[in-house]
Structures are given as structure tokens and as C-alpha cells.
Amino acid sequence: DQQVKQNSPSLSVQEGRISILNCDYTNSMFDYFLWYKKYPAEGPTFLISISSIKDKNEDGRFTVFLNKSAKHLSLHIVPSQPGDSAVYFCAASARDTNAGKSTFGDGTTLTVKP
Amino acid sequence: DSGVTQTPKHLITATGQRVTLRCSPRSGDLSVYWYQQSLDQGLQFLIQYYNGEERAKGNILERFSAQQFPDLHSELNLSSLELGDSALYFCASSLRGEARDTQYFGPGTRLTVL
């Protein structure tokens, strides 16, 4: 039972355009969501997060939207740059535990073409 | 550079063998996490430690064990290795080990079981 799903294994966009990466979750206990970016031969790095009390969080070119009723979140990158080409992981966690473990999706490989 | 170090970077071994993966957390971080990433899949949470104590357990096989030492470094022991254990193993650390903590990932150890 995969609780966090990224249904698009890959996405290709043109430089300067918007990239939209999607993530769905099933566990209603999740109340904190994160996006990580991973380059080849490196570990994932934190990108942006959102708490369930918000529906939007913005950091520069990156914006995460949360739709709790649909159990869906998305990451928007505007404008996309070739350096954004990487694997993007969506992750979710539940505060109502004494632990910090996150449940990750399988990732979406973003390719930004010059 | 996340500040999290993992050794070795690569490990090639045979089925039935036992290996130990090592992780040093970021300076000041008290919690360590272990994840497994099999080919083209997401990060599967294995286990979390906080200040030497086990805090959360994921889908960790009984053949696998881990510990966090007083100096806060951690080791993941994999025994009776099978071909299916071939994967990238990531260690991450965070300050308090709580759900809203940002996790900082090491570069990973690539394990190949022949």
C-alpha cells in the first residue's frame, strides 16, 4: 500500500516554462509535506515544505500547493532552468507521532531542455 | 555538502555475506535515519534513532539491524545478504528527530550483491 504516490515517472519542459510536479497521498494523518531534489550520485536535498494548515508556500521560483480535500499536492517551478533537471521526491509525515520519519513517493525525473 | 558522511561509497559483496554501513550525522544533529532506495523506486524508510535510542521502525528486515553510538554516528548491519538487497542506502540526520525537521541526506552507499 503506497501512501504517497507520484504518478508521473518523468516530465520534460522547455527552459523558461513552468514545471508542475504532482503528488497524491492516502493517509489522512499526514499533516506535513516536503519536496526533495536529487541529483545523480548525490543524496536528496530539501527543497520546500508545507504544513497542512496552509494551502500554499512559496520560496523564490518554487511554490508548493496543497489541496487537503483531494489529498493532493503539487510543486510549481517558474521559470524552469536546466539546472533544475533532477529527480524530485514528494514526502509526507504525521506530527502525531514521536518520530520524524517521512514516507516518500517514487520520484519524478524532471528534464528541463535549453 | 550536507554535512552527513557515509562510508563506504560503494560495496560489492556476495550472497550470504554480512556488511556494515556507517553514517556520521551533521554536527549538532541528534537523530539519524536509514533509507533504502532500490532501482527506480522511492526511498523506503528503514529505521530512525534519536540520541542513541530507536525512535521509529519502518519496513526493516529481520536480517538488518542498526544502532546509534554515544558519539551519534550510526551503523546499519545487513546480514545473510540476498540479490534483492542490492540498492542505494541513504543515511539522513536531523536536529530533533521530529516530523517537521528537515532531514539532511548523505551521498549514499551503493551496495551490490552478486
Tab-separated table of C-alpha atoms in Angstrom:
chain	number	residue	atom	x	y	z
A	1	ASP	CA	0.000	0.000	0.000
A	2	GLN	CA	1.810	3.069	-1.259
A	3	GLN	CA	0.713	6.016	0.834
A	4	VAL	CA	2.499	8.649	-1.234
A	5	LYS	CA	2.262	8.435	-4.996
A	6	GLN	CA	3.938	10.349	-7.760
A	7	ASN	CA	2.160	9.045	-10.822
A	8	SER	CA	4.406	10.673	-13.407
A	9	PRO	CA	7.811	8.983	-13.529
A	10	SER	CA	9.154	11.711	-15.796
A	11	LEU	CA	8.448	15.218	-17.032
A	12	SER	CA	10.129	17.235	-19.761
A	13	VAL	CA	9.718	21.012	-20.116
A	14	GLN	CA	11.339	23.814	-22.032
A	15	GLU	CA	13.620	26.263	-20.279
A	16	GLY	CA	11.668	29.282	-19.061
A	17	ARG	CA	8.349	27.455	-18.911
A	18	ILE	CA	6.527	26.194	-15.837
A	19	SER	CA	7.199	22.734	-14.398
A	20	ILE	CA	4.380	21.153	-12.407
A	21	LEU	CA	5.107	18.039	-10.409
A	22	ASN	CA	2.247	16.221	-8.739
A	23	CYS	CA	1.889	14.070	-5.665
A	24	ASP	CA	-1.070	12.249	-4.123
A	25	TYR	CA	-1.358	10.749	-0.670
A	26	THR	CA	-3.812	8.440	1.003
A	27	ASN	CA	-3.075	8.717	4.714
A	28	SER	CA	-5.259	11.428	6.268
A	29	MET	CA	-2.894	11.561	9.265
A	30	PHE	CA	-0.205	13.221	7.153
A	31	ASP	CA	-0.011	16.883	8.077
A	32	TYR	CA	3.402	17.958	6.829
A	33	PHE	CA	4.701	17.636	3.311
A	34	LEU	CA	8.125	18.126	1.814
A	35	TRP	CA	9.771	18.135	-1.571
A	36	TYR	CA	13.320	16.939	-2.033
A	37	LYS	CA	15.510	17.225	-5.095
A	38	LYS	CA	18.088	14.622	-6.011
A	39	TYR	CA	20.933	14.848	-8.490
A	40	PRO	CA	22.717	11.701	-9.702
A	41	ALA	CA	25.334	10.326	-7.286
A	42	GLU	CA	24.117	12.619	-4.516
A	43	GLY	CA	21.676	12.301	-1.654
A	44	PRO	CA	18.325	14.109	-1.731
A	45	THR	CA	18.332	17.734	-0.634
A	46	PHE	CA	15.420	19.544	0.969
A	47	LEU	CA	13.645	21.973	-1.338
A	48	ILE	CA	10.435	23.243	0.204
A	49	SER	CA	7.769	22.166	2.674
A	50	ILE	CA	4.182	22.929	3.605
A	51	SER	CA	2.113	22.367	6.702
A	52	SER	CA	-1.477	21.183	6.429
A	53	ILE	CA	-2.698	24.458	7.915
A	54	LYS	CA	-1.626	26.208	4.723
A	55	ASP	CA	-2.590	25.710	1.110
A	56	LYS	CA	0.400	27.420	-0.443
A	57	ASN	CA	4.029	28.044	0.339
A	58	GLU	CA	6.397	29.957	-1.877
A	59	ASP	CA	10.168	30.179	-1.960
A	60	GLY	CA	11.624	32.003	-4.915
A	61	ARG	CA	10.897	30.078	-8.089
A	62	PHE	CA	9.362	27.194	-6.138
A	63	THR	CA	5.765	27.065	-4.931
A	64	VAL	CA	4.019	24.138	-3.317
A	65	PHE	CA	0.224	23.912	-3.333
A	66	LEU	CA	-1.742	21.656	-1.023
A	67	ASN	CA	-5.310	20.512	-1.611
A	68	LYS	CA	-6.256	18.616	1.519
A	69	SER	CA	-9.714	17.595	0.375
A	70	ALA	CA	-8.208	15.955	-2.693
A	71	LYS	CA	-5.157	14.714	-0.784
A	72	HIS	CA	-3.021	16.233	-3.495
A	73	LEU	CA	-0.045	18.499	-3.609
A	74	SER	CA	1.939	19.975	-6.429
A	75	LEU	CA	5.275	21.674	-6.885
A	76	HIS	CA	5.483	24.519	-9.378
A	77	ILE	CA	8.822	25.728	-10.699
A	78	VAL	CA	8.704	29.010	-12.568
A	79	PRO	CA	10.693	29.697	-14.641
A	80	SER	CA	12.299	26.316	-15.141
A	81	GLN	CA	16.047	26.239	-15.634
A	82	PRO	CA	18.317	23.471	-16.983
A	83	GLY	CA	19.897	23.198	-13.511
A	84	ASP	CA	16.504	22.115	-12.190
A	85	SER	CA	16.879	18.831	-14.053
A	86	ALA	CA	16.832	16.235	-11.278
A	87	VAL	CA	14.627	13.667	-9.563
A	88	TYR	CA	12.021	15.256	-7.317
A	89	PHE	CA	10.628	13.327	-4.359
A	90	CYS	CA	7.464	14.167	-2.523
A	91	ALA	CA	7.429	13.150	1.157
A	92	ALA	CA	4.846	13.259	3.916
A	93	SER	CA	4.933	12.950	7.673
A	94	ALA	CA	2.466	12.846	10.540
A	95	ARG	CA	3.076	15.094	13.525
A	96	ASP	CA	1.008	12.914	15.779
A	97	THR	CA	3.884	10.532	16.336
A	98	ASN	CA	7.010	10.844	18.368
A	99	ALA	CA	9.091	10.288	15.302
A	100	GLY	CA	10.311	12.210	12.307
A	101	LYS	CA	10.031	9.533	9.689
A	102	SER	CA	8.822	10.571	6.281
A	103	THR	CA	7.058	8.493	3.668
A	104	PHE	CA	8.441	9.127	0.210
A	105	GLY	CA	6.983	8.792	-3.258
A	106	ASP	CA	8.891	7.081	-6.039
A	107	GLY	CA	10.055	10.349	-7.562
A	108	THR	CA	9.575	12.243	-10.813
A	109	THR	CA	12.521	12.856	-13.111
A	110	LEU	CA	12.368	16.402	-14.423
A	111	THR	CA	14.290	17.313	-17.559
A	112	VAL	CA	14.489	20.988	-18.487
A	113	LYS	CA	15.589	21.464	-22.073
A	114	PRO	CA	17.565	24.573	-23.085
B	1	ASP	CA	27.681	19.263	1.029
B	2	SER	CA	25.013	18.284	3.562
B	3	GLY	CA	27.495	17.577	6.346
B	4	VAL	CA	26.359	13.946	6.547
B	5	THR	CA	29.038	11.426	5.658
B	6	GLN	CA	28.568	7.823	4.662
B	7	THR	CA	31.155	5.119	4.163
B	8	PRO	CA	31.862	3.246	2.050
B	9	LYS	CA	30.565	4.815	-1.163
B	10	HIS	CA	30.454	1.507	-2.952
B	11	LEU	CA	30.328	-2.032	-1.669
B	12	ILE	CA	30.332	-5.222	-3.714
B	13	THR	CA	29.800	-8.489	-1.929
B	14	ALA	CA	28.365	-11.959	-2.369
B	15	THR	CA	25.099	-13.518	-1.296
B	16	GLY	CA	25.109	-14.781	2.256
B	17	GLN	CA	27.679	-12.255	3.414
B	18	ARG	CA	27.388	-9.561	6.078
B	19	VAL	CA	28.234	-5.883	5.651
B	20	THR	CA	28.240	-2.767	7.797
B	21	LEU	CA	27.391	0.685	6.516
B	22	ARG	CA	28.471	3.699	8.506
B	23	CYS	CA	26.979	7.159	8.865
B	24	SER	CA	28.158	10.290	10.646
B	25	PRO	CA	25.412	12.875	11.128
B	26	ARG	CA	25.658	16.594	10.642
B	27	SER	CA	27.293	18.351	13.567
B	28	GLY	CA	24.659	19.043	16.213
B	29	ASP	CA	22.044	16.676	14.822
B	30	LEU	CA	20.776	14.099	17.302
B	31	SER	CA	18.664	11.924	15.041
B	32	VAL	CA	19.713	9.553	12.305
B	33	TYR	CA	17.542	7.836	9.705
B	34	TRP	CA	18.276	4.993	7.301
B	35	TYR	CA	16.564	4.621	3.926
B	36	GLN	CA	16.826	2.060	1.143
B	37	GLN	CA	16.359	3.006	-2.496
B	38	SER	CA	16.029	0.102	-4.889
B	39	LEU	CA	16.259	0.616	-8.636
B	40	ASP	CA	13.845	3.297	-9.889
B	41	GLN	CA	11.943	3.318	-6.649
B	42	GLY	CA	11.417	5.781	-3.882
B	43	LEU	CA	13.186	5.892	-0.578
B	44	GLN	CA	11.935	3.232	1.780
B	45	PHE	CA	12.275	4.211	5.419
B	46	LEU	CA	14.100	1.586	7.434
B	47	ILE	CA	14.760	2.918	10.920
B	48	GLN	CA	15.298	6.082	12.967
B	49	TYR	CA	17.423	6.732	16.034
B	50	TYR	CA	17.399	9.688	18.365
B	51	ASN	CA	20.278	10.265	20.759
B	52	GLY	CA	21.157	6.583	20.820
B	53	GLU	CA	17.643	5.212	21.157
B	54	GLU	CA	15.469	3.670	18.471
B	55	ARG	CA	12.575	6.041	17.741
B	56	ALA	CA	10.785	4.618	14.724
B	57	LYS	CA	10.914	1.493	12.660
B	58	GLY	CA	9.842	1.010	9.073
B	59	ASN	CA	9.965	-1.984	6.777
B	60	ILE	CA	13.306	-3.166	8.017
B	61	LEU	CA	14.019	-6.839	7.515
B	62	GLU	CA	14.995	-9.002	10.467
B	63	ARG	CA	18.311	-9.651	8.722
B	64	PHE	CA	19.056	-5.940	9.070
B	65	SER	CA	19.941	-4.170	12.281
B	66	ALA	CA	21.198	-0.752	13.235
B	67	GLN	CA	22.453	1.208	16.170
B	68	GLN	CA	23.459	4.726	17.091
B	69	PHE	CA	26.538	5.123	19.219
B	70	PRO	CA	27.262	7.642	22.013
B	71	ASP	CA	29.174	9.839	19.563
B	72	LEU	CA	25.939	9.818	17.475
B	73	HIS	CA	27.336	8.011	14.471
B	74	SER	CA	25.239	5.119	13.262
B	75	GLU	CA	25.824	1.766	11.645
B	76	LEU	CA	23.478	-0.333	9.561
B	77	ASN	CA	24.283	-4.034	9.554
B	78	LEU	CA	22.983	-6.194	6.730
B	79	SER	CA	23.416	-9.945	7.058
B	80	SER	CA	22.639	-13.071	5.032
B	81	LEU	CA	22.638	-10.828	2.007
B	82	GLU	CA	20.405	-11.636	-0.949
B	83	LEU	CA	20.482	-10.357	-4.523
B	84	GLY	CA	17.436	-8.237	-3.782
B	85	ASP	CA	19.323	-6.297	-1.129
B	86	SER	CA	21.283	-4.561	-3.880
B	87	ALA	CA	20.304	-0.913	-3.535
B	88	LEU	CA	21.378	2.560	-2.535
B	89	TYR	CA	21.333	3.028	1.213
B	90	PHE	CA	20.969	6.588	2.429
B	91	CYS	CA	21.522	7.952	5.854
B	92	ALA	CA	19.947	11.240	6.893
B	93	SER	CA	20.177	13.305	10.049
B	94	SER	CA	18.050	15.959	11.678
B	95	LEU	CA	18.273	18.132	14.737
B	96	ARG	CA	15.427	16.827	16.913
B	97	GLY	CA	14.102	13.835	15.020
B	98	GLU	CA	10.650	15.372	14.782
B	99	ALA	CA	8.179	15.284	11.896
B	100	ARG	CA	8.847	18.883	10.898
B	101	ASP	CA	12.605	18.593	10.947
B	102	THR	CA	14.447	18.983	7.698
B	103	GLN	CA	16.405	15.833	7.023
B	104	TYR	CA	19.892	16.187	5.598
B	105	PHE	CA	20.965	13.256	3.476
B	106	GLY	CA	24.363	11.749	2.944
B	107	PRO	CA	25.592	10.763	-0.535
B	108	GLY	CA	24.583	7.144	-0.017
B	109	THR	CA	26.273	3.761	-0.122
B	110	ARG	CA	25.696	1.693	-3.232
B	111	LEU	CA	25.515	-1.963	-2.289
B	112	THR	CA	25.817	-4.601	-4.984
B	113	VAL	CA	25.189	-8.215	-4.019
B	114	LEU	CA	26.445	-10.733	-6.583
